[in-house]
C-alpha positions as a printed Julia matrix, in Angstrom:
375×3 Matrix{Float64}:
 105.86   96.37  106.19
 106.76   92.68  105.02
 105.82   91.32  102.02
 102.95   88.32  102.02
 104.83   84.9   102.18
 101.76   83.89   99.97
 102.36   86.45   97.03
 103.51   84.38   94.19
 105.21   85.55   90.58
 103.07   86.41   87.72
 102.69   83.98   84.75
 105.13   84.78   81.82
 102.27   85.4    79.28
 100.65   87.58   81.93
 104.35   89.74   82.27
 104.94   89.36   78.4
 108.7    89.38   76.88
 109.49   92.58   77.87
 108.73   93.01   81.58
 110.19   89.19   81.35
 113.24   90.19   80.29
 113.99   92.86   83.27
 112.65   90.41   85.99
 114.7    87.48   84.46
 117.79   86.58   87.02
 119.64   86.9    84.04
 119.3    90.46   83.42
 122.1    93.06   84.96
 121.5    93.25   88.9
 122.07   97.08   88.1
 118.61   96.71   85.57
 116.62   95.31   87.85
 117.49   98.08   90.44
 117.23  100.94   88.38
 113.73   99.31   87.46
 112.7    99.18   91.3
 113.23  102.44   91.82
 111.11  103.59   88.81
 113.45  104.56   86.21
 112.01  102.17   83.43
 111.49  104.09   80.0
 109.55  102.99   77.66
 107.23  100.6    80.1
 103.51  101.66   80.53
 102.27  102.57   84.21
 100.22   99.35   83.97
 103.74   97.67   82.89
 105.91   99.53   85.9
 103.01   98.33   88.21
 103.37   94.64   87.14
 107.15   94.53   87.1
 107.29   96.34   90.21
 105.02   93.49   91.86
 107.46   90.89   90.09
 110.66   92.3    91.11
 109.47   92.21   94.72
 108.15   89.15   95.11
 111.57   87.5    93.25
 113.93   89.76   94.57
 113.73   90.41   98.46
 116.18   93.2    98.56
 114.2    94.86   96.39
 111.13   95.36   98.15
 111.94   98.3   100.27
 112.75  100.3    96.87
 109.56   98.77   95.33
 107.63  100.45   98.04
 109.08  103.57   98.14
 108.24  104.12   94.2
 104.69  102.68   94.58
 104.24  105.04   97.15
 105.74  107.67   95.39
 103.45  107.08   92.42
 101.13  110.03   91.58
  97.54  109.44   92.84
  96.03  110.37   89.69
  98.17  107.63   88.1
  97.69  105.07   90.77
  93.91  105.09   91.04
  93.07  104.3    87.59
  95.71  101.5    87.35
  93.69  100.03   90.62
  90.38  100.45   88.59
  91.69   98.6    85.64
  89.82   95.23   84.88
  92.55   93.84   83.5
  95.38   94.36   86.41
  95.9    90.98   88.06
  94.93   90.1    91.59
  97.98   89.86   93.02
  99.24   93.09   92.12
  96.22   94.6    93.6
  96.69   92.53   96.97
  99.85   93.95   97.58
  98.81   97.21   96.78
  95.97   96.95   99.72
  98.6    95.66  101.93
 100.4    99.54  101.66
  99.57  102.69  103.28
  98.28  104.43  100.31
  96.0   107.44   99.1
  92.03  106.56  100.18
  90.93  106.83   96.43
  94.01  104.37   95.47
  92.45  101.92   98.6
  88.62  102.85   97.3
  89.94  101.34   93.17
  91.26   98.13   94.88
  88.09   97.57   96.94
  86.1    98.19   93.95
  87.66   96.13   91.25
  86.45   92.61   90.63
  89.75   91.06   90.39
  90.51   92.18   93.92
  91.0    88.88   95.93
  88.93   88.32   98.32
  91.78   87.59  100.98
  93.02   91.19  100.05
  89.52   93.13  100.95
  89.4    91.16  104.74
  92.8    92.43  105.29
  91.26   96.07  104.52
  87.94   95.49  105.97
  90.22   95.05  109.44
  91.73   98.47  109.62
  90.11  100.95  106.82
  88.27  104.12  107.99
  84.45  104.59  108.55
  83.55  105.51  104.66
  85.54  102.38  103.17
  83.81  100.21  106.06
  80.38  101.08  104.83
  81.79  100.78  101.01
  82.86   97.04  101.56
  79.83   95.88  103.8
  77.51   96.93  101.04
  78.9    94.45   98.71
  77.15   91.29  100.24
  78.59   88.91   97.03
  81.83   89.82   98.68
  80.84   88.94  102.13
  78.73   85.79  101.47
  82.01   84.47   99.33
  84.23   85.21  102.52
  82.85   85.46  105.45
  86.12   86.27  106.9
  85.61   90.07  105.66
  82.46   90.01  108.21
  84.62   89.07  110.76
  87.21   91.71  110.54
  84.47   94.2   109.32
  82.63   93.36  113.08
  86.02   93.98  114.64
  86.7    96.75  113.21
  86.27  100.34  115.2
  85.65  102.28  112.54
  82.81  100.29  111.22
  79.55  101.87  112.46
  77.41  100.07  114.86
  74.19   99.73  112.62
  76.55   98.42  110.09
  77.92   95.89  112.46
  74.43   94.93  113.3
  73.15   94.43  109.66
  76.1    92.42  108.63
  76.02   89.78  111.58
  71.98   89.54  110.26
  72.95   88.99  107.38
  75.32   86.35  108.47
  72.07   84.62  110.3
  70.1    85.02  107.55
  72.35   82.66  105.56
  73.65   80.43  108.2
  77.18   81.47  108.14
  79.63   80.15  111.0
  81.84   82.95  111.85
  85.0    83.02  113.85
  83.87   85.29  115.94
  84.14   84.95  119.72
  80.98   85.35  121.25
  79.3    84.66  117.82
  76.37   82.94  119.73
  75.81   85.82  121.75
  75.33   87.97  118.54
  72.91   85.46  117.1
  70.82   85.45  120.21
  70.99   89.43  120.54
  69.29   89.63  116.74
  66.11   88.29  118.9
  66.28   90.54  121.92
  67.08   94.16  119.92
  63.97   96.38  119.39
  62.56   95.82  115.95
  63.87   97.63  113.37
  61.53  100.58  112.05
  59.44  100.09  109.22
  59.81  103.66  107.55
  63.27  103.52  105.7
  63.84  107.52  107.06
  62.61  105.94  110.73
  64.87  103.24  110.09
  67.79  105.44  108.75
  67.36  107.8   112.02
  67.23  105.0   114.46
  70.7   103.99  113.02
  72.34  107.26  113.3
  71.15  107.57  116.82
  72.97  103.99  117.42
  75.79  105.1   115.83
  76.34  108.25  117.97
  75.47  106.28  121.15
  77.92  103.69  120.67
  81.04  105.95  119.42
  80.43  108.18  122.83
  80.57  105.25  124.56
  83.86  104.31  122.97
  85.55  107.91  123.42
  84.34  108.15  126.92
  86.62  105.22  127.3
  89.72  107.05  126.41
  90.4   107.96  130.56
  90.7   104.68  131.16
  93.4   103.65  128.49
  95.86  104.83  131.28
  94.39  102.86  133.94
  94.25   99.28  132.66
  96.16   97.99  135.04
  93.87  100.0   138.38
  90.57   98.42  139.74
  87.56   99.7   137.57
  85.76   99.95  140.94
  88.39  102.94  142.2
  88.25  104.41  138.88
  84.44  104.86  139.23
  84.71  106.23  142.72
  86.35  109.29  140.9
  84.19  109.63  137.78
  82.85  112.74  136.71
  79.66  114.09  136.03
  79.84  112.76  132.59
  81.67  109.8   132.99
  78.66  108.95  135.02
  76.33  109.81  132.17
  78.06  108.03  129.62
  78.06  104.93  132.22
  74.3   105.49  131.92
  74.21  105.36  128.03
  76.29  102.1   128.08
  73.63  100.24  130.27
  70.83  101.46  128.12
  72.76   99.99  124.9
  70.84   97.46  123.03
  72.2    93.9   123.54
  74.11   93.78  120.17
  75.61   96.94  121.0
  76.98   95.56  124.54
  78.4    92.76  123.13
  79.99   94.24  120.34
  81.59   96.68  123.58
  82.45   93.5   124.96
  84.72   92.62  122.38
  85.84   95.97  121.5
  86.25   97.67  124.58
  88.63   97.85  127.24
  88.85   96.44  130.58
  86.66   99.07  131.94
  83.98   98.43  129.78
  84.29   94.42  130.12
  84.33   94.81  133.86
  80.69   96.35  133.52
  79.67   94.33  131.38
  80.38   91.33  132.5
  77.75   92.39  135.67
  74.8    92.74  133.27
  72.15   91.36  133.95
  71.41   89.71  130.57
  74.15   86.75  130.6
  74.08   86.8   126.75
  75.96   90.16  127.16
  77.65   89.11  130.41
  79.07   85.32  128.49
  80.39   88.2   125.93
  82.56   90.05  127.88
  84.15   87.01  129.65
  84.75   85.66  125.57
  86.46   88.87  124.82
  89.67   88.14  122.62
  91.17   91.05  124.57
  90.67   89.71  128.29
  93.52   88.94  130.47
  94.35   86.62  132.99
  94.55   89.79  135.57
  90.57   90.52  135.13
  90.19   86.07  135.14
  91.79   86.1   138.07
  89.49   89.08  139.38
  86.25   87.47  137.9
  86.82   84.02  139.02
  86.45   84.81  142.71
  83.86   87.37  141.91
  81.01   85.67  143.89
  78.19   88.18  142.25
  78.81   87.27  139.0
  76.6    84.78  136.4
  76.95   80.86  137.36
  77.16   81.09  133.68
  80.46   83.36  133.44
  81.81   81.17  136.18
  81.36   77.95  134.53
  82.97   79.25  131.39
  86.03   80.28  133.25
  85.79   76.65  134.29
  86.06   75.35  130.8
  89.14   77.46  129.57
  92.04   75.07  129.88
  94.45   77.69  129.17
  93.08   79.68  132.33
  93.22   76.57  134.63
  96.96   76.28  134.44
  96.98   79.38  136.51
  96.81   78.39  140.09
  95.2    81.71  141.71
  92.49   80.89  139.51
  91.87   77.64  140.48
  91.8    78.78  144.25
  89.49   81.15  143.47
  86.93   78.88  141.52
  87.36   76.55  144.7
  86.36   79.29  146.82
  83.61   80.49  144.44
  80.4    78.94  145.67
  78.98   79.57  142.21
  81.39   76.95  141.02
  79.77   73.93  140.28
  80.52   71.23  143.1
  81.94   68.35  140.32
  84.5    70.79  138.93
  85.32   72.5   142.44
  86.0    69.16  144.07
  88.42   67.87  140.66
  90.48   71.35  141.16
  90.84   70.48  145.03
  93.36   67.66  143.62
  96.19   70.48  142.4
  95.52   72.9   145.85
  98.54   72.97  148.0
  97.82   71.71  152.15
  97.67   75.21  153.52
  95.07   76.03  151.13
  93.2    72.95  151.47
  93.2    73.44  155.25
  91.74   76.87  155.01
  88.84   75.51  153.01
  88.07   72.98  155.46
  87.63   75.85  157.93
  85.66   77.84  155.53
  82.19   79.15  155.8
  81.97   80.43  152.47
  82.16   77.33  150.49
  79.29   74.2   150.91
  80.04   71.48  153.43
  80.8    68.55  150.43
  83.74   71.03  149.58
  85.2    71.41  153.39
  84.86   67.56  153.86
  86.81   67.13  150.77
  89.16   69.7   151.33
  90.06   68.28  154.91
  90.4    64.65  153.6
  92.72   65.65  150.87
  94.65   67.68  153.33
  95.6    64.61  155.87
  96.18   62.69  152.73
  98.91   64.71  152.14
 100.31   65.07  155.81
């Protein structure tokens, strides 16, 4: 772990004179080293924690010792410290970035002094119970929407909770930085309406969470085959895997979109073929998608025009010669885009296009003309 560069030293009035002397560069080095190791007679646990933070911020060479000391503090000491309403926010932020007991992290989350940035950091990595705990604080989520983004991308956040926080963002017209956020908003009107009875709603949420978790677990088979063709993998799937594929197809739109964001190559290969273009677009917008996948998708004539059109708008993907060539050969590519891409093709590929019966005549004619110009 590296110290967050945004951490700033505490003010003198916050530290007090005793801690100020220990942390000063005028203090003997051995005294600072001893304090960093937890040898601080005469100081309260609160003073110890604030002093450790100050030393970590001011002296890079002491950070490892400070981190070890904090991690070795008993849970029944550190949790109450993290709960104190007078504990400075930066100190709580430091605790949020460390691998500490769940009760300590829960205390950090509960503390009103904890900066929103720290909560956002935790939202990306905590397990299910604390993810739900963070999601329940709507005030925090609305103040700092990055928390919503990180909760959504946390695989431990239940699907029903992910739906709830996206609905919250939509109600308050928040702009989120999530890939496929526009598709997530559209999905809100496509999924079945929520059960009115609280008990029925809770049961429906639990069922959705279970179905989504089942799909995630089923992905483990494919993780070791990321470089293989998903269609070839599918040929050898078991009855259980076929069942899981059916479950995937029956997921509500919102769950398919989230799976497109969090899933692996196999999931994306299934979802990009979904009949619902909102799901297909979410798959192509996945932050985990690779250029190898784009190479495959750009030549796939079975994909929707919306997906192909999205590929043509990504300048980073169009740096690849193979992708440009695939798009020109794909009849789903808009004619105007294909004609522009012809300018970047080699003579032999232009000649092949001029003879191809799988592309529109206007492309064949333009390819023939450009091939002659390169003679």
